[in-house]
Coordinates of C-alpha atoms and ligand atoms in Angstrom, one line a residue:
X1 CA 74.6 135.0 182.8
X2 CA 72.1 135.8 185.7
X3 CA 68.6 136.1 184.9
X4 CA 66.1 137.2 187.3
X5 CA 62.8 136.9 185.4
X6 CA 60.7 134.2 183.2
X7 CA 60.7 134.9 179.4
X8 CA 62.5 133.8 176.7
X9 CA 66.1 135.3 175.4
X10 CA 66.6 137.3 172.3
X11 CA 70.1 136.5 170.7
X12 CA 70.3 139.7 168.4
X13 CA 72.5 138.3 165.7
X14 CA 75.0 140.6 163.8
X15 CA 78.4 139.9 162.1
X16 CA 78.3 136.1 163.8
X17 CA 75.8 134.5 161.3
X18 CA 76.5 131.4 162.3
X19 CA 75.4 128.6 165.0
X20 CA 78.6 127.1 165.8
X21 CA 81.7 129.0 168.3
X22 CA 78.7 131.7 168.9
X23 CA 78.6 132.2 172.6
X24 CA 75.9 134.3 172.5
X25 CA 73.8 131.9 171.2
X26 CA 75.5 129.4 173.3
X27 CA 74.8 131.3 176.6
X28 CA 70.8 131.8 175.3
X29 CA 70.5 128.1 174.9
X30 CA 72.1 127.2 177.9
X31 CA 69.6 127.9 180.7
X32 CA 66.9 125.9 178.3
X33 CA 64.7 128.6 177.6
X34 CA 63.0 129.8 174.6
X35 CA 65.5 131.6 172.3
X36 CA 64.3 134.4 169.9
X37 CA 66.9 134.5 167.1
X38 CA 66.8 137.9 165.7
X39 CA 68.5 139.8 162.7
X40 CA 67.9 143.8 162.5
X41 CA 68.9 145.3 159.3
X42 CA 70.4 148.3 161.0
X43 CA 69.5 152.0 160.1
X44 CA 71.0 153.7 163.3
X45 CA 72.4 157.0 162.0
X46 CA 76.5 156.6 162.3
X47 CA 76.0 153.0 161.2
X48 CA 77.7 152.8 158.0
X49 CA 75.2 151.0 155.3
X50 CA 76.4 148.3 153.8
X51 CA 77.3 148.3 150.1
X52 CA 76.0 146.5 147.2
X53 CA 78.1 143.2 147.0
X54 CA 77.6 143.0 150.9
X55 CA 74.0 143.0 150.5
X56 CA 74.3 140.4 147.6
X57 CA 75.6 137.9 150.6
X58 CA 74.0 139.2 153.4
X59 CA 70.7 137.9 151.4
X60 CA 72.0 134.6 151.2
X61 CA 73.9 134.4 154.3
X62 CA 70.6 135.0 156.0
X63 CA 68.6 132.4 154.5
X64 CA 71.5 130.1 155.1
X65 CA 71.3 130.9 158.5
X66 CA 66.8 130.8 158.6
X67 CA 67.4 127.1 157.4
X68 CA 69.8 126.1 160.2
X69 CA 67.9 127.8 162.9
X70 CA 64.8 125.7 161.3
X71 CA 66.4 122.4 161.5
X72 CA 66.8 122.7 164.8
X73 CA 63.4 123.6 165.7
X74 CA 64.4 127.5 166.0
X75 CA 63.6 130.6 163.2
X76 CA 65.2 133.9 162.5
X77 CA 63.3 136.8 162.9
X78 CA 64.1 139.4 160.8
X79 CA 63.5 143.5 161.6
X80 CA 64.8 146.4 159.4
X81 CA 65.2 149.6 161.2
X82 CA 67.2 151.4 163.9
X83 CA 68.4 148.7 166.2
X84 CA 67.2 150.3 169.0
X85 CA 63.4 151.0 168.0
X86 CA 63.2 147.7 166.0
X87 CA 64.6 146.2 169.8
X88 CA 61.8 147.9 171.5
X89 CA 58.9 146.9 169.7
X90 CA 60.7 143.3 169.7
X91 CA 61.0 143.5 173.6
X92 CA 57.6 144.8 174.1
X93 CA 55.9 142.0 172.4
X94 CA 58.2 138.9 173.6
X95 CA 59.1 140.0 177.1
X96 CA 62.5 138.5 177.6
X97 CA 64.5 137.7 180.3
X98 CA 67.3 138.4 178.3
X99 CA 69.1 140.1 175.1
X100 CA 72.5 138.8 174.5
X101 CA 75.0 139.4 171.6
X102 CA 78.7 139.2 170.3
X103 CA 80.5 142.4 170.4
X104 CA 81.9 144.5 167.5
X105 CA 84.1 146.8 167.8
X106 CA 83.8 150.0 165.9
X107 CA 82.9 153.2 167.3
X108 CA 79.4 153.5 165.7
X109 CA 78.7 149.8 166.6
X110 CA 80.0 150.1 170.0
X111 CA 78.0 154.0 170.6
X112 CA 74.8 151.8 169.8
X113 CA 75.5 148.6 172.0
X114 CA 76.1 151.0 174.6
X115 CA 73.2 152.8 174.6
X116 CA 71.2 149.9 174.0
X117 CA 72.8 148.2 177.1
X118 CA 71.8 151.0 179.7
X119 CA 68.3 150.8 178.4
X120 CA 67.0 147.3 178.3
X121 CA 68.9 148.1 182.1
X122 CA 66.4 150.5 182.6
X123 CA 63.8 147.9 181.6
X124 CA 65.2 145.3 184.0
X125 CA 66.2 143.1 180.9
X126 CA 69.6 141.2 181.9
X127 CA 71.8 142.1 178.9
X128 CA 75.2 140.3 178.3
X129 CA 77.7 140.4 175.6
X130 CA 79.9 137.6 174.3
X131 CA 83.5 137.6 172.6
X132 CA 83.2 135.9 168.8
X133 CA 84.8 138.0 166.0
X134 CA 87.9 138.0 167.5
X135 CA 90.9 135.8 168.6
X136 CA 91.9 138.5 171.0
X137 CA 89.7 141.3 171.6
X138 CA 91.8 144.7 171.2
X139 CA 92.1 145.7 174.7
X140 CA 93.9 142.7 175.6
X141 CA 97.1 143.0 173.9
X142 CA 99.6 145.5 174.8
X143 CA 103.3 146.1 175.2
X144 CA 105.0 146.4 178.5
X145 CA 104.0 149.8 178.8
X146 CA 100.6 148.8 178.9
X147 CA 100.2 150.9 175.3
X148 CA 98.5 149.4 172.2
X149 CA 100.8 148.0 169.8
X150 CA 101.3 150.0 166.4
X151 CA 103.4 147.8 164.5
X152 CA 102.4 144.4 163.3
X153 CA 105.0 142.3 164.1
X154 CA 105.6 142.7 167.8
X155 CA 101.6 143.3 168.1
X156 CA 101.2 139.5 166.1
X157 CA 104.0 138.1 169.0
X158 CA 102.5 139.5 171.7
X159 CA 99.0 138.6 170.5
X160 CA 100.2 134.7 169.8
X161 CA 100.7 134.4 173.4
X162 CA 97.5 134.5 174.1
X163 CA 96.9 131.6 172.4
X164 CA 98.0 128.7 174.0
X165 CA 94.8 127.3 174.7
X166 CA 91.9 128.2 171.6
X167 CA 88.1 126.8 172.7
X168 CA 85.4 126.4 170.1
X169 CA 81.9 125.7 171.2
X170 CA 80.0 123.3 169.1
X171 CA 76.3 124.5 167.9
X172 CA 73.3 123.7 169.7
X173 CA 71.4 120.7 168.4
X174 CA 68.3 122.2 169.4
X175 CA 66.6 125.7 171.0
X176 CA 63.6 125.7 172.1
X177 CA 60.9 128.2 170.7
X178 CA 58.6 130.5 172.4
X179 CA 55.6 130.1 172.8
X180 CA 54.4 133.5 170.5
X181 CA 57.0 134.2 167.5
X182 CA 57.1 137.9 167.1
X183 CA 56.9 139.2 163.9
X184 CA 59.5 138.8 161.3
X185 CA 59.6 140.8 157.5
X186 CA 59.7 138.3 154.2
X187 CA 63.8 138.3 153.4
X188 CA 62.8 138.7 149.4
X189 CA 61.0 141.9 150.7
X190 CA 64.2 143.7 151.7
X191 CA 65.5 143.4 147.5
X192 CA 69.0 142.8 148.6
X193 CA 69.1 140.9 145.8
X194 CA 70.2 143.3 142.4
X195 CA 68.0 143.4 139.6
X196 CA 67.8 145.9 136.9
X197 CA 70.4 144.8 136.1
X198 CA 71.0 142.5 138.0
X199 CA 75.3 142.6 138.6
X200 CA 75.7 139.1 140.8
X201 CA 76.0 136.9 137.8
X202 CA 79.6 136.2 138.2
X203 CA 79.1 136.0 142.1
X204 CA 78.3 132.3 142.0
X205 CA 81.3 131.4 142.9
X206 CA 80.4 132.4 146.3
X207 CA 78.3 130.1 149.1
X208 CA 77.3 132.1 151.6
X209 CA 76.3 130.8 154.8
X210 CA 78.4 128.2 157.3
X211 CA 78.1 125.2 155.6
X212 CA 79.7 127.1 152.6
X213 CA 82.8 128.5 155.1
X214 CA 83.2 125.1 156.7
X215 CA 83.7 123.7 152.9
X216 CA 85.9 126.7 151.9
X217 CA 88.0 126.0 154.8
X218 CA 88.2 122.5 154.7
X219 CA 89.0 122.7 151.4
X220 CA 92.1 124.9 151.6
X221 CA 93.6 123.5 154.5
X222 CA 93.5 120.2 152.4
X223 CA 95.2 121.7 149.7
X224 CA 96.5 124.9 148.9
X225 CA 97.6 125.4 152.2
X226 CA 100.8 123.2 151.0
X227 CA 101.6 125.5 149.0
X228 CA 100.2 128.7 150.9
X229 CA 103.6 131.3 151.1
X230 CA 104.7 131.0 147.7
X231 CA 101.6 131.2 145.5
X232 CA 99.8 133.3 147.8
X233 CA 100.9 136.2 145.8
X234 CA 100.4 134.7 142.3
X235 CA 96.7 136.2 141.6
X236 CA 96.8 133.4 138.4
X237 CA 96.2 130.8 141.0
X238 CA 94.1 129.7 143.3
X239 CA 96.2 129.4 146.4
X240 CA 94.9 131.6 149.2
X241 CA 91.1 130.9 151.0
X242 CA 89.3 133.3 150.4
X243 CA 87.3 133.3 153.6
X244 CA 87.3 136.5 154.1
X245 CA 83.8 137.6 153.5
X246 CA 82.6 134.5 155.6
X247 CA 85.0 136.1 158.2
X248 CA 83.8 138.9 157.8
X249 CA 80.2 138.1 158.2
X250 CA 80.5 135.6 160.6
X251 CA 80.1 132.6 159.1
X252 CA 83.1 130.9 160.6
X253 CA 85.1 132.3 163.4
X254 CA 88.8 133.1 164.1
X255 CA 88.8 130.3 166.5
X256 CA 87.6 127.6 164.7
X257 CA 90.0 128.9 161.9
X258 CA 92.5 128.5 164.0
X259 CA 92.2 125.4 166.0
X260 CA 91.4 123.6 162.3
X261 CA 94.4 125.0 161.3
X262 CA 96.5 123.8 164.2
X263 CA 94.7 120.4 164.0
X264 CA 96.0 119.8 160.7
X265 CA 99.7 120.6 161.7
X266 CA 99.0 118.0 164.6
X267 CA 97.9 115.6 162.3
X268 CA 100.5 115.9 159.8
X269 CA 97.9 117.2 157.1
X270 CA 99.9 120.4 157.0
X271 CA 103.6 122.1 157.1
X272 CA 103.8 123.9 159.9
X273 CA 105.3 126.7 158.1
X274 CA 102.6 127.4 155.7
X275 CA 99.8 127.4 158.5
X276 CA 101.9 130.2 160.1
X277 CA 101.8 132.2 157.2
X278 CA 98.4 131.9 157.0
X279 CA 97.7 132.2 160.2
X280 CA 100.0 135.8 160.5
X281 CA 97.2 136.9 157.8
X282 CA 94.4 136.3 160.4
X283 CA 96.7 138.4 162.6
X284 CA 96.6 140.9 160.3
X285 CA 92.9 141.1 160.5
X286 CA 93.5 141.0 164.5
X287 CA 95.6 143.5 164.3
X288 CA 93.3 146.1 161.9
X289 CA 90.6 145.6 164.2
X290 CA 93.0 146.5 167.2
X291 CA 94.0 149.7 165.4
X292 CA 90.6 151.1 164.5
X293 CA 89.4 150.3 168.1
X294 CA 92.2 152.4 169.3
X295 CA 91.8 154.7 166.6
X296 CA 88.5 155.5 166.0
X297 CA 88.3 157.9 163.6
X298 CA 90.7 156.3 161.4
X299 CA 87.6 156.0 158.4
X300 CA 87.8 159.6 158.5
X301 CA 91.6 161.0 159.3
X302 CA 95.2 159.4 158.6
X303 CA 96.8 157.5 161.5
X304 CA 100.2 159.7 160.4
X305 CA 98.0 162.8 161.1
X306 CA 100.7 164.7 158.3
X307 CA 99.1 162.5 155.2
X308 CA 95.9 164.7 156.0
X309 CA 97.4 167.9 154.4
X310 CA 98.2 165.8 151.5
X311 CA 97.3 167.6 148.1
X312 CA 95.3 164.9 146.8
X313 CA 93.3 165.9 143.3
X314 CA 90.1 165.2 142.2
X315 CA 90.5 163.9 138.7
X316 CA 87.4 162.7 138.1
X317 CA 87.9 160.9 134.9
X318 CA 91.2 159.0 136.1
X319 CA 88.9 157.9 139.1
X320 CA 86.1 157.0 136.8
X321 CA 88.6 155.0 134.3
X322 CA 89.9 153.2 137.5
X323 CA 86.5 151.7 138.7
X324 CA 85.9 150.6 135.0
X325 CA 89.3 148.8 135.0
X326 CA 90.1 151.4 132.3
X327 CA 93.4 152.7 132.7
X328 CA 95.4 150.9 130.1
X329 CA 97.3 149.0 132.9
X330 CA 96.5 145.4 132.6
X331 CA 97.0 144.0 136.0
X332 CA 95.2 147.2 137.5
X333 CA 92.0 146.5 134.7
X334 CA 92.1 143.3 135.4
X335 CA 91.8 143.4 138.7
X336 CA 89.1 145.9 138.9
X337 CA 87.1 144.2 136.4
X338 CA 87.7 140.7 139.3
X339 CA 85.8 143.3 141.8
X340 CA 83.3 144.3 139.6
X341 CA 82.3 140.9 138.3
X342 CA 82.5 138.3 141.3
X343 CA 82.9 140.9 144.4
X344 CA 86.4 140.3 144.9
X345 CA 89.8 141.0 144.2
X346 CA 93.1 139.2 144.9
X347 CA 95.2 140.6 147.6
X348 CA 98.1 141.3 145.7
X349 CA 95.7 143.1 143.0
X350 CA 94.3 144.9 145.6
X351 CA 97.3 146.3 146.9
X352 CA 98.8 147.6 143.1
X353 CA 95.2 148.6 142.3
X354 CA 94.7 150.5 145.4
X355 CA 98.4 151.8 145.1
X356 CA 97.6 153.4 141.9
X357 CA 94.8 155.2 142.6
X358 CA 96.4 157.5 144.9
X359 CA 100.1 157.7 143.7
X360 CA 99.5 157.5 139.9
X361 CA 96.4 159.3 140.3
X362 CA 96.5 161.4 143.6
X363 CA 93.1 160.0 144.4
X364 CA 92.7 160.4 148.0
X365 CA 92.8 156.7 149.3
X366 CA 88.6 157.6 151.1
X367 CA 87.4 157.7 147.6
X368 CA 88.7 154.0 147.0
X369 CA 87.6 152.9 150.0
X370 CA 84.4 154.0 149.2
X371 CA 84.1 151.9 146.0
X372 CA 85.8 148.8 147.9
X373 CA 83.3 149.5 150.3
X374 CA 80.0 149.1 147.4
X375 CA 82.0 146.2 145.7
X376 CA 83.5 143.8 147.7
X377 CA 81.8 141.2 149.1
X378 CA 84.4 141.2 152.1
X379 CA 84.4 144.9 152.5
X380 CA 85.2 145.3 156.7
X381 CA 85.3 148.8 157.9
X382 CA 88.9 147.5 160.1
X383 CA 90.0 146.0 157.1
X384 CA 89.3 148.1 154.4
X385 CA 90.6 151.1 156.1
X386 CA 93.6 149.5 157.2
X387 CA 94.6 148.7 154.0
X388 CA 93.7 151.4 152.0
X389 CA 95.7 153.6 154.9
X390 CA 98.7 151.1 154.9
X391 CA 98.6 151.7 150.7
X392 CA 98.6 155.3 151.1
X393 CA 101.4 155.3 153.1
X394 CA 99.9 157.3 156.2
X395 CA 98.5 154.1 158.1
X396 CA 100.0 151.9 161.4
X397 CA 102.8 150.0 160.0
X398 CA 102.2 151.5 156.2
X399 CA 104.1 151.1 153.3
X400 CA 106.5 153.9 152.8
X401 CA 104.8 156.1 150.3
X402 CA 108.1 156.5 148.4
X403 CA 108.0 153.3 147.3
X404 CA 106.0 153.1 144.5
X405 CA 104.1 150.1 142.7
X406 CA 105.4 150.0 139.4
X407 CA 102.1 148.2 137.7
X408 CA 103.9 146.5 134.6
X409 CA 106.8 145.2 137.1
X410 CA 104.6 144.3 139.5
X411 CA 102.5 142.5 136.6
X412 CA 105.3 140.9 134.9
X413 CA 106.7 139.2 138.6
X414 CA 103.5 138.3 140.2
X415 CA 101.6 137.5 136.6
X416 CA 104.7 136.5 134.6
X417 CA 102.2 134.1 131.4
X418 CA 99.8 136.7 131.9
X419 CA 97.0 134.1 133.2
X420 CA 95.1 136.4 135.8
X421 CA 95.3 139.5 132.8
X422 CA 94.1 136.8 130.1
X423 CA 91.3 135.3 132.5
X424 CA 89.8 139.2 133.2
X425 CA 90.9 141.0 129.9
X426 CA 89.9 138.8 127.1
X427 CA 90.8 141.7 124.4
X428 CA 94.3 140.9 125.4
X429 CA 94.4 137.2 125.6
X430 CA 95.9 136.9 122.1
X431 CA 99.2 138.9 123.2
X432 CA 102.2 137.1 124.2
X433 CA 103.6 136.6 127.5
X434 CA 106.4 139.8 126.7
X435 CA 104.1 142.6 126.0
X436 CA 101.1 141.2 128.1
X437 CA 101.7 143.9 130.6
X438 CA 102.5 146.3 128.2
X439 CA 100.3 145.9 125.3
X440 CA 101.2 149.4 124.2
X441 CA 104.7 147.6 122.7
X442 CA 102.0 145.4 120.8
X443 CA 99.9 148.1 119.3
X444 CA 99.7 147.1 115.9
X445 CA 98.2 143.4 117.5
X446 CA 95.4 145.4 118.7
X447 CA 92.0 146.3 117.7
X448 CA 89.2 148.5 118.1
X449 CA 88.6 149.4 122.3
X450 CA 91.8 147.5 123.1
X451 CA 93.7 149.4 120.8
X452 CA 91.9 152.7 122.2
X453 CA 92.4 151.5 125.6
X454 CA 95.9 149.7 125.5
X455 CA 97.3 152.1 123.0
X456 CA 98.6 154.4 125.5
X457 CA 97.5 154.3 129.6
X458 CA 95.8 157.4 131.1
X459 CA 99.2 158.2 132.7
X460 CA 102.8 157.1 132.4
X461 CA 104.6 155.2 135.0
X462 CA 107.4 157.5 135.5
X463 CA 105.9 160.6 135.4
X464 CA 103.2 159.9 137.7
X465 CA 105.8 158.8 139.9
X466 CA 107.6 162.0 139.6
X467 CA 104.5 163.6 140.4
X468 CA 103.6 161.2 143.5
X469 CA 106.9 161.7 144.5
X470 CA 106.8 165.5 144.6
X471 CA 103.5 165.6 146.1
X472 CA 105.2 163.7 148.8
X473 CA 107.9 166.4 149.0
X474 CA 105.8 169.2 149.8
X475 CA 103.9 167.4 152.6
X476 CA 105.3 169.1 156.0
X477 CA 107.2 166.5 157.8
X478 CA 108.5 164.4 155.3
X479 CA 111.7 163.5 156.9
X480 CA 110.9 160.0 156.0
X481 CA 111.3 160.3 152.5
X482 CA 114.4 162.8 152.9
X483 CA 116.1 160.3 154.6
X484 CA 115.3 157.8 152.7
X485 CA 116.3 159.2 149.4
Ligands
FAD1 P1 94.0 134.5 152.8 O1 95.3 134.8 152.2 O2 93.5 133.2 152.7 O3 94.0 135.0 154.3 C1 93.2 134.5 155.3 C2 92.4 135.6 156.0 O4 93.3 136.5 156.6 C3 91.6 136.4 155.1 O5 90.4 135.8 154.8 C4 91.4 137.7 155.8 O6 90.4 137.6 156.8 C5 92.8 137.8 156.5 N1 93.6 138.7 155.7 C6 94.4 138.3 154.7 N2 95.1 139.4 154.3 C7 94.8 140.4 155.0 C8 95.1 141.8 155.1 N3 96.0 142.3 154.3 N4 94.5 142.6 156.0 C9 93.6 142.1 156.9 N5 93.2 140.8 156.9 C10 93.8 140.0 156.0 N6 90.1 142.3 153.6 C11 88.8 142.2 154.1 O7 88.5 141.2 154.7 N7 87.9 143.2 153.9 C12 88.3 144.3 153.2 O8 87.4 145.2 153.1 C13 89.6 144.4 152.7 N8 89.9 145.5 151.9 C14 91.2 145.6 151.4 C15 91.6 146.8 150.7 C16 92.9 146.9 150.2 C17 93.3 148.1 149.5 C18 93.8 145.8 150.4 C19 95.2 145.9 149.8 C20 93.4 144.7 151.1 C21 92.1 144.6 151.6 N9 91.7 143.4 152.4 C22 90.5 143.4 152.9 C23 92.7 142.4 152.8 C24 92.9 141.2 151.8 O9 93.0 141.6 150.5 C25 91.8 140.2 151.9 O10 91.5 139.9 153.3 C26 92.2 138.9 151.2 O11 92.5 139.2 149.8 C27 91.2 137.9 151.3 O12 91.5 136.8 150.6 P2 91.6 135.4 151.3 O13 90.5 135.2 152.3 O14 91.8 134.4 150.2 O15 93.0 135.6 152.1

C-alpha cells in the first residue's frame, strides 16, 4: 500500500472480526504506524439491518474482539451510524494516512465501499481494500467462456484449482496506538443484548469471538470430522461444525479453514475423504456468494425469473404456526423451536423446514428468509438467499420443485429413534420410535396442547402436495416438471 502522508491508519473492521488471516489489518500494521481499529454499526440506507440473533453475537463478538485488540496494546473504536458520516467525523479528528478494509460483496455493501472509496480520494486519504471472506473472490472463477458458473459442481472444480497454494497471515503481536484515541460509544450502550425478555438463554452454547472459532474448529477436525459424510445429515448428532456464524462474522476465515483442514489430512489426523466433504460445503458458501455477486438482486427476484409469477398465498396463520414450530409435524416443530431457542437450526432441518413453508404452505420463500434472517445467528444475505431460493426450486442449481419433502419420511430416515424430535419437543418424548413422526397414530398417548397440536397437522402431506404440485403446473414454463412427470 502507498502512503503519501504522516498519520495513523484506520482499519474499518466489518464481517472479519478477527486479528489473525486479516490483511487489512495486516497491511495497517505493516508500515509501523499507529492503527485505529474501528467498528461502525452501519445505518447506510440499502444496508440490510441485522436481525435479532445476529445482534445477540455481534455484542459479544465485539468485546471478544476489544479484548484482543487490548492485549496487544490496540482498542476498538466503536461508531453507530451511516458508515460514511460516522467515517468523516472519524477522519476529521484522527487525520490518517490511510483507511483500509476487507471487501464484501453484496450490492448494498459494495454501492457503499464505492462511494466511500472516491471520497476519502477526494480527501487525499490512500484507501486500499484487502481479500478475507473469501477463498476465491467471485470474479475469479469462470468457465472457458469466461461466464460465471451456475451450477455447483463444475463451479466447486473450477474454483479448487485455484487452490493449490492457500496463505494464512498470522495476527500481529502488537499495533501501535495513536497518539489521540478518537471517540468510541460504550458497547452495553448499543442494547444488542435482549432483555424484556430476554430470548438468548439457550444461546450459550455459542462463543463468539476467535478464540471461540479456533476451539470450534479444532475441535471438529479432531473428531467429528471422522465421521463427517455420514452423520452430517443425522440432526440427532453432533457431527457437523457449526462454524458458520463465526464464518459468517469473521471470526475465522476460509483460508485458515482450509489450510487446518488440509494439515490434518497431511498429518494423518483426518480421512481425506471426509475433509472433502466438508470442505465442498465451504464451496458451497463460495459458490452462494459468487451467485449473488453476479446476481444482485437475487434477495429480491428468483434466479429462474418464471418462479416470480408463482401464486404464492398468504396464509397468515400457517406462517404464524410455522415460526412457533406449530404445525403438527415433528421434525418441522422441532426444528423451528432449535432456531428459536439457540439461533440455529440443523442443515438438514433447515432444508425440510424451509421446504415446507413454501410447498405445504405456498408461503413465498422471502417471508422465510425474513424470519431466518431475525433468528439465526448465521443468517448471511449469500447464504440465506441461496438456500431459501435452491428450496423453492427457482434458485442456481435448485432442487426441482417437483420433488417434494415428505416431512414424516424425511423424519423417520434422517431421525429414525426420534432423538433430535425428543431433545426439542418434550410433549412427545414419551412416544415410541414408530409413531414419533406421526404422533397423530398415537392420539390416544397424548395430552392436553400435544394432543391439540399432534392430533391432526395444519395440513396433510398429500394434499398439500397435490396443491404444490398444481401450483407448479400453472406457472408458465414448466417444461421441467412436464418432462419430468
Ligand atoms: P458444516 O456442515 O460444518 O459446514 C461447514 C461450513 O460450510 C458451514 O459453516 C457453512 O459456512 C458452509 N455451509 C454448509 N452448508 C452450506 C450450505 N448449504 N450453503 C452454504 N454454505 C454452507 N448458512 C449460513 O451460513 N447462513 C444462512 O443464513 C443460512 N441459511 C440457510 C437457509 C436455508 C433454508 C438452508 C437450507 C440452509 C441455510 N444455510 C445457511 C446453510 C447451512 O444450513 C448452514 O451453513 C449449516 O447448517 C451450518 O452448520 P455447520 O457450520 O455445522 O455446517
Amino acid at each position: 500500500m502507498r502512503i503519501d502522508r504522516d498519520g495513523p491508519v484506520i482499519v474499518w473492521l466489518r464481517n472479519d472480526l478477527r486479528l489473525a488471516d486479516n490483511p487489512a489489518l495486516a497491511a495497517a500494521a505493516a508500515p509501523g504506524r499507529p492503527v485505529i481499529p474501528l467498528y461502525i454499526l452501519d445505518q447506510t440506507p440499502g444496508v440490510r439491518p441485522m436481525g435479532g440473533a445476529s445482534l445477540w453475537w455481534l455484542d459479544k463478538s465485539l468485546a471478544a474482539l476489544a479484548d484482543a485488540l487490548e492485549a496487544i496494546g490496540s482498542r476498538l473504536i466503536l461508531r453507530r451510524g451511516p458508515a460514511r458520516e460516522v467515517l468523516a467525523e472519524v477522519v476529521a479528528h484522527a487525520r490518517p494516512a490511510a483507511v483500509v478494509w476487507n471487501r464484501l460483496y453484496d450490492a448494498a455493501a459494495i454501492d457503499r465501499d464505492t462511494d466511500i472509496k472516491a471520497w476519502l480520494k477526494d480527501e487525499g486519504v490512500a484507501c486500499e481494500s484487502f481479500d478475507a471472506g473469501l477463498l476465491n473472490e467471485p470474479w475469479t472463477v469462470r468457465n472457458g467462456a469466461g461466464q460465471p458458473y451456475k451450477v455447483f459442481t463444475p463451479y466447486w472444480r473450477a474454483a479448487r484449482e485455484h487452490l493449490h497454494q492457500v496463505h494464512v497471515e498470522p495476527a500481529p503481536k502488537a499495533l501501535a496506538a495513536p497518539e489521540h484515541w478518537p471517540r468510541t460509544e460504550a458497547l452495553a450502550g448499543w442494547k444488542l443484548h435482549p432483555t424484556r425478555p430476554d430470548w438468548s438463554k439457550g444461546f450459550d452454547l455459542w462463543t463468539p469471538g476467535e478464540a471461540g472459532a479456533r476451539e470450534r474448529l479444532d475441535d471438529f477436525l479432531s473428531g467429528p470430522v471422522d465421521d463427517y459424510q455420514r452423520k452430517r445429515d443425522l440432526p440427532g448428532v453432533e457431527a457437523t461444525s457449526r462454524l458458520s456464524p463465526h464464518l459468517h462474522f469473521g471470526e475465522i476465515g476460509p483460508r485458515q479453514v482450509w489450510v487446518a483442514a488440509r494439515n490434518a489430512v497431511e498429518a494423518g489426523d483426518a480421512p481425506a475423504g471426509q475433509i472433502e466433504k466438508f470442505l465442498s460445503e465451504i464451496g458451497w458458501r463460495e459458490f452462494n456468494h459468487a451467485i449473488l455477486f453476479h446476481h444482485p438482486d437475487l434477495p429480491k427476484t428468483s434466479f429462474r425469473p418464471e418462479f416470480d409469477a408463482f401464486p404464492w398465498v398468504s396464509d397468515h396463520a400457517g406462517f404464524e404456526a410455522w415460526t412457533r414450530g406449530e404445525t403438527g409435524y415433528p421434525i418441522v416443530d422441532a426444528g423451528m423451536r432449535e432456531l428459536w431457542a439457540t439461533g440455529f437450526m440443523h442443515n438438514r432441518v433447515r432444508m425440510i423446514a424451509a421446504s415446507f413453508l413454501v410447498k405445504h404452505l405456498l408461503v413465498d420463500w422471502r417471508r422465510g428468509e425474513a424470519w431466518f434472517w431475525d433468528t439465526l445467528v448465521d443468517a448471511d444475505l449469500a447464504n440465506n438467499v441461496g438456500n431459501w431460493q435452491w428450496v423453492a426450486g427457482g434458485g442456481a442449481d435448485a432442487a426441482p420443485y417437483f420433488r417434494i419433502f415428505n416431512p414424516i419420511a424425511q423424519g423417520q430416515k434422517f431421525d429414525p429413534a426420534g432423538t433430535y424430535v425428543r431433545r426439542w419437543i418434550p410433549e412427545l418424548a414419551g412416544l415410541p420410535d414408530a409413531t414419533i413422526h406421526e404422533p397423530w397414530k398415537a392420539a390416544a398417548q397424548l395430552n392436553g396442547a400435544a394432543k391439540r397440536l399432534y392430533g391432526e397437522p395444519i395440513v396433510g402431506h398429500s394434499a398439500a402436495r397435490e396443491r404444490a404440485l398444481e401450483a407448479y403446473r400453472g406457472l408458465r414454463g414448466d417444461q421441467a416438471l412436464h418432462a419430468a412427470r
